[in-house]
Amino acid sequence: MSEQSPISPARTTETTDAPVAGGPESPPGRPEPSRLVRVLFEGGVGRNMGLVAVLVLLAVVGVVTAPRTFPTVSNLLTVLTSASIIGVLTVGVTFVIIGGGIDLSVGKVMALASVWATTVATQSFGALVMIFCALAVGVGAGLVNGVLIAYGRIVPFIATLAMLISAQGLAELISGRRSQIVTDPVIAAIASTRILGIPLLVYLFAVVIAVGWVVLNRTTFGRRTFAIGGNPEAARLAGVDVRRHTVLLYVVSGLCCGIAAIMIASLTTTGSSTHGTLYELDAIAAVIIGGTLLTGGRGTLIGSILGVLVFTVITNLFVLNNLAIEVQNIAKGAIIVVAVLIQARARSSSTT
Amino acid sequence: MRGIVKTFPGVRALDGVDLDVAAGEVHCLLGQNGAGKSTLIKVLAGAHRPDAGAITWDGAPVAFGSPHAADAAGIATIHQELDLVPGLSVAENVVLGHEPARLGFTRPRDAEKIARRLLARLGHPEIPPRRELGELSAAGQQIVSMARALARDARLIVMDEPSAVLDPEEVRNLFRVMRELTADGVAVVYISHRLEEIREIGDRVTVLKDGRTVARNLPARTTPTADVIRLMTGRAIEYVFPPSTGPAGEVVLEVDGLGRTGEFADVSFTVRAGEVVGLAGLVGSGRSEILETVYGARRADTGGVRVHGRALPRGSVPAAVRAGLGLCPEERKAQALLLDEPVMRNVSLASLRRFARGGFLGGEAELADAGVVTAQLDVRPADPRRPARTLSGGNQQKVVLARWLLHGCTVLLLDEPTRGVDVGARSEIYALVRRLAGEGVAVVLVSSEVPEVLGLADRVLVVREGRIVHAGPAAELDEHRVLDLVMEGADMTADGLAGAGS
């Protein structure tokens, strides 16, 4: 920003009575909703009414088919706990996809971080070093992804696919293809700790969502993410450092992998190269049914989280009803197709 | 073609265009970038449906609903972006869509025979039909593209700037083939920016400007070059340009010996606070490249740029923006706007830091300030929450200007600020540019329209073939003089070629 600007307009004072509407899509003339409603709409709940409806529908199915086991507090916490790890990965992937990229490596970067953090050598330094190690591995992998993509000009799909494969290899090399048992009591205790009856993993998930939401919707970083995903050339000519920002997006995704690595190491009390297999596809699928454009520039974090919850509830319903796991995957595939079809219809009808 | 109209959201790309092409002639289509040439030939080729107007083919009215229909009628198009498949062989590309086949099995040897015959006819028997197309040079691919047009037995071939990638020898070859084709009664629509080529090969000329036909069926060889260029760049409607405002202040922008290999060289000029400097030149003269290099969007090979005496690092847009530069780029939609985002976010994009405390965006101030600048510029509709896509071209341009107005830049670089902008918004943009200069902003203006440069600028730099060939006060120039300077070289080449031909 220039100091000697002769033409900056006067900074207007903040007005709380400025007219507000329910997001950019709302037609003019609708009654003005409250600020809270507006914030939620902006954050994506409004755009994702369809997914909320699906969740409600699934809940009804659960209440009907498993009236004793589904509508219980403990089952709800089970669902949230099992959603938490893939959910944290999905937060990172949402950033990357809105920024116009893709990250295929999250599952195996998480596995690598879990292995590296649970070697005998690392564990000997205690829990803090283990946590630091997992985060550093995740950030390091994200940094490599980002630099290869932004400065090496490798297509994101290829760069992160290569990272997936080599992270898998490195994790196997370090662990000798064995599961490494978590002996550190602090790490082991993370998954079993409950505060006010709610597992710590669920709190962690909530914190990652909250931080992710604020960063995406309330910071310059988030705004620029939408800008470079929507039109990278326009962002560049408006003075955004697109390459540096791209690197940071993959670092965010890597950081989420590091957090998820601690969570999975604690939940399973192991670090293993087999953790996180195909998690990247579940995460991407959740982002897509959450309404984020795979081409970038549009999307919501809330939608991605709803997508994760839809998948997790489906799994939960199948388990509670003793149904075959294979059928469950068919159901997930069908949901992806239906969700994207509905969104495409909704978008074309709203733009014409 | 009569009264062809084609509108895209926010733009009227074609606004009543006429084109007559006779069998056996080379009909040249002239016009600046954005005049509607490409849209017109896409309508002709069936790729776009016109909103109004009629196409008569062989005396009967036709409506080509698809490229396939135009193809079946005997119209082949050689597009500017080559529409070939790099992974297939030369022969496979030549017969693409019309593969010789029996019972669904392709007959590669027949295809090779066809390709070999056509390539020989085009004077390139040395191109092996089995070679993978992607391995050929750009010129070689152009030849294959032509062979493909010939393979259709087309009766009308549209060539969109085929000579851009060819060297002089190959252009001569192309012209020889074109003469053979026209002698056989094939009609050719030829698009080129090079006037000397049009003199040599063309029979008649149609000139487009702002989506309208400004001249039809001029004789290609005898129409004076100055008339043709005036038709392309001149203006039918006279605009009132606001008067210049007082003397200029201290030097703000210094460009010294700037150059990029193959684009422009040794460009030096200064701009003072409150001064508007216009860059005049033909398309391809390097004017946009100079502007983008000053801005850091292209990395300079030689020379440097200084703002308020401080040197800018080469090739860094963020540094330029921090130093107070702002660019309204030539291609508004592709280079400046986030079309799906609300106007307000488009406006605030370059000024996010102002609305952020520790990286966090406050919300209300951003909307309010964006509302203030868009209201100042009278952006319509006056709702900063509307997606930028829904605005007209003129209002979209105002949104880009509002971005830099909000940012508060001291040097404003404008590349074709009024292209695709309707009459009313034009005057508003002129007034705004003058007002900003009056408030002490240094403005550099690139425009294809000579009257616009002369009317708006205090000083004019004329760019030809990547060099500044003239610099002086706008008051000392008139349209004729600028046109002479702009095309001195082109004129000479045209004379030279005409002399060699006779």
Short mmCIF file of N, CA and C in Angstrom, two decimals, chain B residues 13 21 171 191 444 502:
data_model
loop_
_atom_site.label_atom_id
_atom_site.label_comp_id
_atom_site.label_asym_id
_atom_site.label_seq_id
_atom_site.Cartn_x
_atom_site.Cartn_y
_atom_site.Cartn_z
N ALA B 13 -20.28 -8.77 -29.18
CA ALA B 13 -19.06 -9.04 -29.94
C ALA B 13 -19.24 -8.69 -31.42
N VAL B 21 -18.22 -12.93 -49.84
CA VAL B 21 -17.04 -13.57 -50.41
C VAL B 21 -17.46 -14.24 -51.71
N VAL B 171 5.75 -18.12 -46.34
CA VAL B 171 4.61 -17.27 -46.69
C VAL B 171 4.43 -17.23 -48.20
N ILE B 191 -7.13 -13.67 -42.92
CA ILE B 191 -7.01 -12.70 -41.83
C ILE B 191 -5.54 -12.51 -41.51
N VAL B 444 -0.01 6.01 -17.61
CA VAL B 444 0.50 5.56 -18.90
C VAL B 444 -0.66 4.84 -19.59
N SER B 502 5.69 -6.33 -59.39
CA SER B 502 5.35 -5.85 -60.72
C SER B 502 6.49 -6.02 -61.70
#
